[in-house]
GROMACS .gro file of C-alpha atoms in nm:
model
  451
    1PHE     CA    1  -2.962  -1.806   2.164
    2GLY     CA    2  -2.933  -2.114   2.386
    3VAL     CA    3  -2.679  -2.301   2.175
    4GLY     CA    4  -2.308  -2.372   2.208
    5ASN     CA    5  -2.043  -2.127   2.097
    6LYS     CA    6  -1.852  -2.354   1.862
    7PRO     CA    7  -1.851  -2.218   1.503
    8GLY     CA    8  -1.990  -2.550   1.380
    9ASP     CA    9  -2.308  -2.496   1.582
   10THR     CA   10  -2.429  -2.204   1.372
   11GLU     CA   11  -2.654  -2.408   1.145
   12ASP     CA   12  -2.877  -2.487   1.445
   13TYR     CA   13  -2.967  -2.124   1.510
   14TYR     CA   14  -3.297  -1.950   1.462
   15PHE     CA   15  -3.256  -1.598   1.331
   16GLY     CA   16  -3.556  -1.372   1.275
   17GLU     CA   17  -3.793  -1.539   1.034
   18SER     CA   18  -3.527  -1.766   0.890
   19TYR     CA   19  -3.496  -2.119   1.017
   20MET     CA   20  -3.133  -2.219   1.009
   21SER     CA   21  -3.157  -2.599   1.002
   22ALA     CA   22  -2.959  -2.763   0.726
   23LYS     CA   23  -3.223  -2.732   0.456
   24SER     CA   24  -3.125  -2.723   0.093
   25ILE     CA   25  -3.240  -2.411  -0.095
   26PRO     CA   26  -3.438  -2.507  -0.409
   27PRO     CA   27  -3.331  -2.405  -0.762
   28LEU     CA   28  -3.421  -2.066  -0.913
   29GLN     CA   29  -3.786  -2.058  -1.023
   30VAL     CA   30  -3.940  -1.900  -1.333
   31LEU     CA   31  -4.169  -1.604  -1.252
   32SER     CA   32  -4.538  -1.680  -1.309
   33GLU     CA   33  -4.563  -1.365  -1.524
   34PRO     CA   34  -4.269  -1.248  -1.738
   35LEU     CA   35  -4.147  -0.894  -1.667
   36LYS     CA   36  -4.265  -0.632  -1.914
   37LEU     CA   37  -3.966  -0.409  -1.983
   38ALA     CA   38  -3.925  -0.236  -2.318
   39GLY     CA   39  -3.571  -0.310  -2.442
   40GLY     CA   40  -3.506  -0.556  -2.158
   41LEU     CA   41  -3.360  -0.510  -1.810
   42ARG     CA   42  -3.057  -0.279  -1.791
   43VAL     CA   43  -2.812  -0.335  -1.505
   44LEU     CA   44  -2.495  -0.146  -1.403
   45VAL     CA   45  -2.249  -0.349  -1.192
   46HIS     CA   46  -1.889  -0.374  -1.069
   47GLY     CA   47  -1.643  -0.591  -1.265
   48ASP     CA   48  -1.562  -0.840  -0.988
   49PRO     CA   49  -1.586  -1.222  -0.963
   50THR     CA   50  -1.938  -1.223  -0.811
   51PHE     CA   51  -2.097  -0.993  -1.069
   52MET     CA   52  -1.911  -1.175  -1.346
   53VAL     CA   53  -2.076  -1.498  -1.227
   54MET     CA   54  -2.411  -1.320  -1.272
   55GLU     CA   55  -2.309  -1.234  -1.627
   56ASN     CA   56  -2.217  -1.598  -1.695
   57LEU     CA   57  -2.560  -1.706  -1.567
   58LYS     CA   58  -2.741  -1.447  -1.778
   59ARG     CA   59  -2.941  -1.705  -1.978
   60GLN     CA   60  -3.078  -1.865  -1.660
   61PHE     CA   61  -3.183  -1.529  -1.520
   62GLU     CA   62  -3.339  -1.425  -1.850
   63GLN     CA   63  -3.546  -1.744  -1.839
   64SER     CA   64  -3.641  -1.676  -1.477
   65ILE     CA   65  -3.763  -1.317  -1.529
   66GLY     CA   66  -3.885  -1.362  -1.886
   67ALA     CA   67  -3.690  -1.063  -2.020
   68GLN     CA   68  -3.353  -0.990  -2.179
   69ILE     CA   69  -3.077  -0.864  -1.949
   70HIS     CA   70  -2.816  -0.608  -2.056
   71GLN     CA   71  -2.536  -0.582  -1.800
   72ARG     CA   72  -2.254  -0.324  -1.803
   73ALA     CA   73  -1.958  -0.374  -1.570
   74PHE     CA   74  -1.706  -0.107  -1.464
   75SER     CA   75  -1.406  -0.080  -1.231
   76ILE     CA   76  -1.487   0.074  -0.892
   77ASP     CA   77  -1.394   0.436  -0.975
   78ARG     CA   78  -1.566   0.426  -1.316
   79LEU     CA   79  -1.875   0.268  -1.162
   80HIS     CA   80  -1.905   0.565  -0.925
   81GLU     CA   81  -1.861   0.811  -1.215
   82GLU     CA   82  -2.122   0.636  -1.428
   83ALA     CA   83  -2.377   0.620  -1.144
   84VAL     CA   84  -2.333   0.994  -1.078
   85ARG     CA   85  -2.354   1.073  -1.451
   86ASN     CA   86  -2.665   0.858  -1.483
   87ALA     CA   87  -2.836   1.056  -1.203
   88GLU     CA   88  -2.792   1.374  -1.408
   89ARG     CA   89  -2.991   1.229  -1.698
   90LYS     CA   90  -3.362   1.312  -1.728
   91ALA     CA   91  -3.442   0.940  -1.719
   92SER     CA   92  -3.212   0.668  -1.586
   93LYS     CA   93  -3.035   0.453  -1.843
   94TYR     CA   94  -3.035   0.162  -1.593
   95ASP     CA   95  -3.312  -0.019  -1.408
   96ILE     CA   96  -3.080  -0.146  -1.133
   97ILE     CA   97  -2.738  -0.022  -1.021
   98ALA     CA   98  -2.476  -0.179  -0.794
   99VAL     CA   99  -2.349   0.052  -0.520
  100ASP     CA  100  -2.037   0.006  -0.307
  101LEU     CA  101  -2.138   0.019   0.062
  102PRO     CA  102  -1.939   0.336   0.151
  103TRP     CA  103  -2.131   0.532  -0.117
  104VAL     CA  104  -2.475   0.476   0.037
  105GLY     CA  105  -2.483   0.806   0.230
  106GLU     CA  106  -2.363   1.009  -0.068
  107PHE     CA  107  -2.607   0.841  -0.309
  108ALA     CA  108  -2.897   0.890  -0.065
  109GLU     CA  109  -2.814   1.258   0.002
  110ARG     CA  110  -2.766   1.332  -0.370
  111GLN     CA  111  -3.088   1.147  -0.458
  112ILE     CA  112  -2.907   0.908  -0.690
  113LEU     CA  113  -3.093   0.611  -0.537
  114MET     CA  114  -3.463   0.576  -0.465
  115PRO     CA  115  -3.548   0.478  -0.105
  116LEU     CA  116  -3.637   0.111  -0.131
  117ASP     CA  117  -3.947   0.148   0.087
  118ASP     CA  118  -4.087   0.395  -0.171
  119ALA     CA  119  -4.062   0.127  -0.438
  120MET     CA  120  -4.168  -0.193  -0.262
  121ASP     CA  121  -4.285  -0.372   0.052
  122VAL     CA  122  -3.941  -0.439   0.204
  123ALA     CA  123  -4.075  -0.733   0.409
  124ARG     CA  124  -4.087  -0.935   0.083
  125LEU     CA  125  -3.706  -0.951   0.097
  126ASP     CA  126  -3.702  -1.128   0.437
  127PRO     CA  127  -3.463  -0.868   0.587
  128ALA     CA  128  -3.391  -1.088   0.892
  129ASP     CA  129  -3.218  -1.338   0.662
  130PHE     CA  130  -2.942  -1.091   0.568
  131HIS     CA  131  -2.619  -1.069   0.768
  132THR     CA  132  -2.705  -0.791   1.013
  133ALA     CA  133  -2.407  -0.569   0.925
  134GLY     CA  134  -2.479  -0.601   0.551
  135TRP     CA  135  -2.846  -0.508   0.592
  136GLN     CA  136  -2.766  -0.213   0.824
  137ALA     CA  137  -2.506  -0.088   0.575
  138ALA     CA  138  -2.781  -0.054   0.310
  139HIS     CA  139  -2.952   0.215   0.522
  140TRP     CA  140  -2.922   0.591   0.549
  141GLY     CA  141  -3.134   0.801   0.783
  142GLY     CA  142  -3.318   0.487   0.892
  143ARG     CA  143  -3.433   0.393   0.539
  144PRO     CA  144  -3.301   0.115   0.311
  145TYR     CA  145  -3.162   0.227  -0.026
  146GLY     CA  146  -3.086  -0.114  -0.175
  147VAL     CA  147  -3.064  -0.487  -0.117
  148PRO     CA  148  -2.736  -0.658  -0.021
  149ALA     CA  149  -2.606  -0.836  -0.331
  150GLN     CA  150  -2.264  -0.915  -0.182
  151THR     CA  151  -2.154  -0.906   0.180
  152THR     CA  152  -1.781  -0.959   0.171
  153PRO     CA  153  -1.584  -0.905   0.491
  154GLU     CA  154  -1.212  -0.832   0.475
  155LEU     CA  155  -1.041  -1.120   0.654
  156LEU     CA  156  -0.689  -1.239   0.718
  157PHE     CA  157  -0.610  -1.530   0.484
  158TYR     CA  158  -0.330  -1.748   0.619
  159ARG     CA  159  -0.151  -2.064   0.503
  160LYS     CA  160  -0.244  -2.335   0.753
  161ASP     CA  161   0.035  -2.566   0.630
  162LEU     CA  162   0.308  -2.301   0.671
  163PHE     CA  163   0.181  -2.210   1.019
  164ALA     CA  164   0.174  -2.576   1.124
  165ALA     CA  165   0.527  -2.639   0.991
  166ALA     CA  166   0.658  -2.337   1.184
  167GLY     CA  167   0.465  -2.431   1.501
  168LEU     CA  168   0.264  -2.107   1.491
  169GLU     CA  169  -0.090  -2.045   1.619
  170PRO     CA  170  -0.338  -1.847   1.402
  171PRO     CA  171  -0.287  -1.483   1.513
  172ALA     CA  172  -0.563  -1.315   1.718
  173THR     CA  173  -0.367  -0.997   1.800
  174THR     CA  174  -0.160  -0.746   1.603
  175ASP     CA  175   0.150  -0.846   1.801
  176ALA     CA  176   0.097  -1.215   1.717
  177LEU     CA  177   0.041  -1.119   1.352
  178LEU     CA  178   0.373  -0.931   1.338
  179ALA     CA  179   0.553  -1.222   1.506
  180ALA     CA  180   0.406  -1.469   1.252
  181ALA     CA  181   0.489  -1.238   0.959
  182LYS     CA  182   0.848  -1.212   1.084
  183ALA     CA  183   0.881  -1.590   1.132
  184LEU     CA  184   0.748  -1.669   0.784
  185HIS     CA  185   0.930  -1.389   0.599
  186ASP     CA  186   1.215  -1.541   0.400
  187PRO     CA  187   1.291  -1.317   0.100
  188GLN     CA  188   1.601  -1.524   0.008
  189SER     CA  189   1.377  -1.819  -0.077
  190GLY     CA  190   1.114  -1.597  -0.241
  191GLN     CA  191   0.862  -1.606   0.044
  192HIS     CA  192   0.724  -1.295   0.215
  193GLY     CA  193   0.531  -1.265   0.539
  194ILE     CA  194   0.222  -1.068   0.440
  195ALA     CA  195   0.049  -0.870   0.163
  196TRP     CA  196  -0.207  -0.592   0.206
  197ASN     CA  197  -0.361  -0.292   0.029
  198ALA     CA  198  -0.075  -0.041   0.028
  199ALA     CA  199  -0.102   0.130  -0.313
  200ARG     CA  200  -0.134   0.510  -0.295
  201GLY     CA  201  -0.486   0.652  -0.274
  202THR     CA  202  -0.806   0.452  -0.238
  203ALA     CA  203  -0.638   0.116  -0.168
  204LEU     CA  204  -0.414   0.227   0.120
  205GLY     CA  205  -0.688   0.461   0.245
  206HIS     CA  206  -0.908   0.159   0.310
  207THR     CA  207  -0.624  -0.012   0.495
  208VAL     CA  208  -0.578   0.294   0.717
  209LEU     CA  209  -0.947   0.302   0.817
  210MET     CA  210  -0.951  -0.071   0.885
  211THR     CA  211  -0.625  -0.059   1.082
  212LEU     CA  212  -0.764   0.223   1.295
  213ALA     CA  213  -1.060  -0.007   1.363
  214ASP     CA  214  -0.822  -0.293   1.453
  215PHE     CA  215  -0.692  -0.062   1.727
  216GLY     CA  216  -1.047  -0.003   1.848
  217GLN     CA  217  -1.135   0.332   1.694
  218PRO     CA  218  -1.349   0.452   1.401
  219VAL     CA  219  -1.241   0.739   1.173
  220PHE     CA  220  -1.525   0.954   1.318
  221ASP     CA  221  -1.633   1.020   1.678
  222LEU     CA  222  -1.915   0.766   1.669
  223PRO     CA  223  -2.089   0.678   1.997
  224PRO     CA  224  -1.974   0.341   2.140
  225ILE     CA  225  -2.235   0.064   2.172
  226ALA     CA  226  -2.219  -0.307   2.256
  227GLY     CA  227  -2.004  -0.476   1.992
  228GLY     CA  228  -1.873  -0.158   1.830
  229PHE     CA  229  -1.999   0.190   1.741
  230ALA     CA  230  -2.339   0.333   1.645
  231THR     CA  231  -2.390   0.442   1.284
  232ASP     CA  232  -2.767   0.497   1.282
  233GLN     CA  233  -2.740   0.875   1.342
  234LEU     CA  234  -2.491   0.947   1.061
  235ALA     CA  235  -2.755   1.121   0.848
  236ASP     CA  236  -2.770   1.397   1.115
  237ARG     CA  237  -2.417   1.491   0.995
  238ARG     CA  238  -2.287   1.574   1.344
  239TYR     CA  239  -1.969   1.365   1.326
  240ASN     CA  240  -1.608   1.484   1.347
  241VAL     CA  241  -1.290   1.322   1.211
  242THR     CA  242  -1.068   1.129   1.456
  243ILE     CA  243  -0.740   1.047   1.280
  244ASP     CA  244  -0.481   1.233   1.490
  245THR     CA  245  -0.529   1.021   1.804
  246ASP     CA  246  -0.335   0.768   2.013
  247ALA     CA  247  -0.504   0.484   1.821
  248GLY     CA  248  -0.408   0.660   1.497
  249LEU     CA  249  -0.043   0.666   1.605
  250ARG     CA  250  -0.050   0.296   1.699
  251ALA     CA  251  -0.209   0.215   1.362
  252GLY     CA  252   0.059   0.412   1.175
  253GLU     CA  253   0.342   0.244   1.365
  254PHE     CA  254   0.184  -0.098   1.305
  255LEU     CA  255   0.176  -0.037   0.927
  256LEU     CA  256   0.545   0.061   0.935
  257GLU     CA  257   0.621  -0.269   1.113
  258LEU     CA  258   0.410  -0.462   0.861
  259LEU     CA  259   0.614  -0.307   0.581
  260LYS     CA  260   0.926  -0.496   0.702
  261TYR     CA  261   0.768  -0.835   0.625
  262SER     CA  262   0.597  -0.740   0.299
  263PRO     CA  263   0.705  -0.798  -0.063
  264PRO     CA  264   0.925  -0.528  -0.222
  265ASP     CA  265   0.643  -0.400  -0.446
  266ILE     CA  266   0.395  -0.365  -0.157
  267LEU     CA  267   0.355   0.013  -0.205
  268SER     CA  268   0.194  -0.045  -0.544
  269MET     CA  269  -0.021  -0.342  -0.435
  270SER     CA  270  -0.397  -0.299  -0.433
  271TRP     CA  271  -0.714  -0.513  -0.435
  272TYR     CA  272  -0.619  -0.798  -0.668
  273GLU     CA  273  -0.239  -0.764  -0.654
  274ARG     CA  274  -0.224  -0.864  -0.285
  275VAL     CA  275  -0.413  -1.189  -0.342
  276ARG     CA  276  -0.241  -1.304  -0.663
  277PRO     CA  277   0.102  -1.364  -0.500
  278TYR     CA  278  -0.075  -1.526  -0.204
  279ALA     CA  279  -0.249  -1.763  -0.447
  280ALA     CA  280   0.086  -1.827  -0.617
  281GLY     CA  281   0.240  -1.941  -0.286
  282ARG     CA  282   0.483  -1.651  -0.248
  283ILE     CA  283   0.315  -1.498   0.058
  284ALA     CA  284   0.218  -1.658   0.391
  285MET     CA  285  -0.068  -1.422   0.484
  286ALA     CA  286  -0.283  -1.161   0.311
  287TYR     CA  287  -0.561  -0.929   0.414
  288GLY     CA  288  -0.831  -0.987   0.155
  289TYR     CA  289  -1.204  -0.977   0.089
  290THR     CA  290  -1.381  -1.312   0.062
  291LEU     CA  291  -1.476  -1.184  -0.284
  292LEU     CA  292  -1.117  -1.266  -0.391
  293ALA     CA  293  -1.104  -1.620  -0.250
  294PRO     CA  294  -1.182  -1.777  -0.594
  295TYR     CA  295  -0.827  -1.683  -0.702
  296PHE     CA  296  -0.694  -1.972  -0.493
  297GLU     CA  297  -1.003  -2.175  -0.399
  298LEU     CA  298  -1.088  -2.248  -0.763
  299ASP     CA  299  -0.726  -2.298  -0.877
  300GLU     CA  300  -0.618  -2.655  -0.807
  301ASP     CA  301  -0.256  -2.565  -0.885
  302SER     CA  302  -0.243  -2.293  -0.616
  303PRO     CA  303  -0.035  -2.386  -0.308
  304ALA     CA  304  -0.301  -2.199  -0.105
  305ASN     CA  305  -0.581  -2.422  -0.240
  306GLY     CA  306  -0.726  -2.622   0.050
  307GLN     CA  307  -0.458  -2.478   0.282
  308THR     CA  308  -0.614  -2.139   0.362
  309GLY     CA  309  -0.756  -2.046   0.701
  310TYR     CA  310  -0.988  -1.748   0.747
  311LEU     CA  311  -0.967  -1.513   1.047
  312PRO     CA  312  -1.113  -1.177   1.147
  313HIS     CA  313  -0.858  -0.893   1.162
  314PRO     CA  314  -0.624  -0.952   1.457
  315ALA     CA  315  -0.689  -0.684   1.719
  316GLY     CA  316  -0.464  -0.425   1.882
  317PRO     CA  317  -0.429  -0.403   2.262
  318GLY     CA  318  -0.768  -0.361   2.431
  319ALA     CA  319  -0.963  -0.396   2.105
  320ASN     CA  320  -1.176  -0.684   1.973
  321PRO     CA  321  -1.115  -0.885   1.653
  322ILE     CA  322  -1.346  -0.760   1.378
  323ALA     CA  323  -1.409  -0.840   1.013
  324PRO     CA  324  -1.481  -0.508   0.838
  325VAL     CA  325  -1.772  -0.554   0.599
  326GLY     CA  326  -1.749  -0.452   0.236
  327GLY     CA  327  -1.960  -0.541  -0.061
  328TYR     CA  328  -2.238  -0.407  -0.276
  329ILE     CA  329  -2.607  -0.337  -0.260
  330MET     CA  330  -2.828  -0.329  -0.568
  331GLY     CA  331  -3.071  -0.038  -0.582
  332ILE     CA  332  -3.319   0.144  -0.803
  333PRO     CA  333  -3.206   0.478  -0.953
  334ALA     CA  334  -3.418   0.770  -0.829
  335ASN     CA  335  -3.473   0.889  -1.188
  336LEU     CA  336  -3.602   0.556  -1.324
  337PRO     CA  337  -3.932   0.622  -1.510
  338PRO     CA  338  -4.223   0.516  -1.282
  339ASP     CA  339  -4.361   0.268  -1.536
  340ARG     CA  340  -4.035   0.064  -1.513
  341VAL     CA  341  -4.010   0.057  -1.131
  342PRO     CA  342  -4.239  -0.244  -1.054
  343ALA     CA  343  -4.051  -0.471  -1.298
  344ALA     CA  344  -3.712  -0.344  -1.173
  345VAL     CA  345  -3.818  -0.425  -0.815
  346GLU     CA  346  -3.923  -0.776  -0.916
  347ALA     CA  347  -3.588  -0.836  -1.091
  348LEU     CA  348  -3.404  -0.698  -0.786
  349ARG     CA  349  -3.591  -0.942  -0.563
  350VAL     CA  350  -3.496  -1.234  -0.791
  351PHE     CA  351  -3.124  -1.136  -0.815
  352THR     CA  352  -3.089  -1.110  -0.435
  353SER     CA  353  -3.306  -1.411  -0.343
  354PRO     CA  354  -3.160  -1.712  -0.158
  355GLU     CA  355  -3.210  -1.921  -0.476
  356ALA     CA  356  -3.004  -1.676  -0.684
  357GLN     CA  357  -2.736  -1.634  -0.418
  358LYS     CA  358  -2.690  -2.011  -0.394
  359LEU     CA  359  -2.656  -2.028  -0.772
  360TYR     CA  360  -2.379  -1.762  -0.767
  361VAL     CA  361  -2.186  -1.964  -0.507
  362GLN     CA  362  -2.227  -2.288  -0.702
  363ASN     CA  363  -2.078  -2.109  -1.001
  364GLY     CA  364  -1.771  -1.969  -0.825
  365SER     CA  365  -1.873  -1.671  -0.609
  366ARG     CA  366  -1.737  -1.663  -0.253
  367THR     CA  367  -1.959  -1.384  -0.119
  368ASN     CA  368  -2.299  -1.430   0.038
  369PRO     CA  369  -2.527  -1.179   0.212
  370ARG     CA  370  -2.782  -1.426   0.358
  371TYR     CA  371  -2.774  -1.653   0.663
  372SER     CA  372  -2.990  -1.915   0.489
  373VAL     CA  373  -2.741  -1.949   0.202
  374GLY     CA  374  -2.443  -1.978   0.439
  375ALA     CA  375  -2.628  -2.257   0.624
  376ASP     CA  376  -2.717  -2.452   0.308
  377PRO     CA  377  -2.534  -2.789   0.314
  378ASP     CA  378  -2.455  -2.771  -0.061
  379VAL     CA  379  -2.294  -2.428  -0.010
  380ARG     CA  380  -2.095  -2.535   0.299
  381ARG     CA  381  -1.942  -2.822   0.106
  382LEU     CA  382  -1.803  -2.582  -0.155
  383SER     CA  383  -1.585  -2.368   0.072
  384PRO     CA  384  -1.486  -2.328   0.439
  385VAL     CA  385  -1.525  -1.951   0.399
  386PHE     CA  386  -1.904  -1.962   0.444
  387GLU     CA  387  -1.895  -2.139   0.779
  388ALA     CA  388  -1.612  -1.910   0.894
  389VAL     CA  389  -1.803  -1.592   0.799
  390ASP     CA  390  -2.129  -1.716   0.952
  391ALA     CA  391  -1.947  -1.788   1.279
  392MET     CA  392  -1.798  -1.436   1.273
  393SER     CA  393  -2.144  -1.291   1.215
  394TRP     CA  394  -2.289  -1.476   1.513
  395ARG     CA  395  -1.997  -1.356   1.728
  396ASP     CA  396  -2.078  -1.000   1.617
  397GLU     CA  397  -1.738  -0.962   1.447
  398LEU     CA  398  -1.884  -0.852   1.110
  399GLN     CA  399  -1.893  -0.472   1.143
  400PHE     CA  400  -1.936  -0.188   0.896
  401TRP     CA  401  -1.851   0.104   1.129
  402PRO     CA  402  -1.480   0.094   1.022
  403ARG     CA  403  -1.586   0.254   0.690
  404PRO     CA  404  -1.896   0.463   0.770
  405PRO     CA  405  -2.102   0.538   0.455
  406VAL     CA  406  -2.101   0.918   0.495
  407PRO     CA  407  -2.101   1.146   0.188
  408GLU     CA  408  -1.740   1.257   0.256
  409ILE     CA  409  -1.594   0.908   0.299
  410ALA     CA  410  -1.443   0.870  -0.050
  411GLU     CA  411  -1.243   1.194  -0.009
  412ILE     CA  412  -1.128   1.100   0.341
  413ILE     CA  413  -1.015   0.755   0.222
  414GLN     CA  414  -0.819   0.924  -0.059
  415ILE     CA  415  -0.652   1.166   0.185
  416CYS     CA  416  -0.546   0.884   0.419
  417GLY     CA  417  -0.416   0.688   0.121
  418GLU     CA  418  -0.194   0.980   0.016
  419GLU     CA  419  -0.059   1.092   0.354
  420PHE     CA  420   0.010   0.742   0.488
  421HIS     CA  421   0.177   0.647   0.158
  422ASP     CA  422   0.425   0.931   0.213
  423MET     CA  423   0.482   0.794   0.564
  424LEU     CA  424   0.545   0.440   0.436
  425ARG     CA  425   0.793   0.580   0.182
  426GLY     CA  426   0.983   0.741   0.471
  427LEU     CA  427   0.907   1.099   0.364
  428ILE     CA  428   0.721   1.205   0.681
  429THR     CA  429   0.693   1.082   1.041
  430PRO     CA  430   0.382   0.904   1.174
  431SER     CA  431   0.285   1.204   1.391
  432GLU     CA  432   0.323   1.446   1.097
  433THR     CA  433   0.117   1.206   0.883
  434LEU     CA  434  -0.167   1.207   1.135
  435ARG     CA  435  -0.163   1.586   1.168
  436ARG     CA  436  -0.176   1.640   0.791
  437ALA     CA  437  -0.446   1.378   0.731
  438GLN     CA  438  -0.656   1.522   1.016
  439GLU     CA  439  -0.628   1.880   0.883
  440ARG     CA  440  -0.719   1.781   0.528
  441ALA     CA  441  -1.010   1.562   0.643
  442ASP     CA  442  -1.143   1.839   0.872
  443ALA     CA  443  -1.141   2.074   0.571
  444VAL     CA  444  -1.347   1.824   0.369
  445ILE     CA  445  -1.610   1.798   0.644
  446LYS     CA  446  -1.622   2.178   0.677
  447LYS     CA  447  -1.665   2.221   0.300
  448HIS     CA  448  -1.952   1.970   0.288
  449ARG     CA  449  -2.125   2.129   0.589
  450SER     CA  450  -2.124   2.471   0.422
  451THR     CA  451  -2.279   2.345   0.094
   0.00000   0.00000   0.00000
């Protein structure tokens, strides 16, 4: 792109149609014509800090679209259940639904979501302004099924002050991470080296897939490309599971090492539990989504406030540092009555616009799917996380191949989260763990292929 490689240079980039100079995004505008929606706009979302900010700003959005908004928020597993249940209704109960990125393939194949290009001119969204990995993750079979509402990479949070006091460099490799965790692990004084998603099932399953990726391998035999692995052919359904591999063994052994420098309740820690003790100052490092950064960034009493550095996942030997992308898209249910679709599309455009995204950040969100918002000087002043994530995006470290959005992914994550939990509890060896997880995952793929 003809600019320097320093992270601070990113605001000078051009990207697609979006000019990245330090321009301030204007406030949210009121639509020239209010939306006509009998009973108001009905939205189904996930109960996390970003969507809760949307709920807090409801009045402003109601003024903007000229209609009442009724928002229901569920935990991740209940959100999936409700979206599936809603698809079985004759007419959708919701105009817009939030969808976790790994569900995109399943929801496209099961016709739970309407292809976005059936409902609108996608160019109106300025697709080039979205973080590339977040926009790609909204696609299945080459078609978009929603608009990125949150792009939240999982990063390594680390205490800059503790690292400086111990004379440690920020870790770029798994070996350096283990050395830092060991150096900063002092259970006698109530401080532990690292926290991560290790609770049985979905939580640990995600860790397994991301750790595999840290050692340079996806959970399926995806074709390698520059910067990672290709995911654009997933809809052809010709992929096979790759868990019982050399990289799988290295990943399993790494997690066993990590366990030594983790808090005693690590095997029941999941999404929020790993960040709370980090925010409380009891843990030196934590793997966490940027989504969770408000727990310490907005708490002036937190020892991690103003002392947190953000890194991509440290890489195993021969692999590159990556920041696995998570987050949510917002899409239109396939069974939404046709007379409600145009207004739902307009509301979707407003909710995911740069103006709306900036407003979420100003009110406490720490996720952002758009380059223009990350480059906004008002946004940059609020948190170092935006500049860090933008720099990772430009370096091609934001990747969504670690958790490919295939229809079977939820079951495979669950399997990994069960088998590796038994390994971490000392019940089975790493090699036995890999064999069992591989066999069970192969059976899931076979079952889906035959239906």
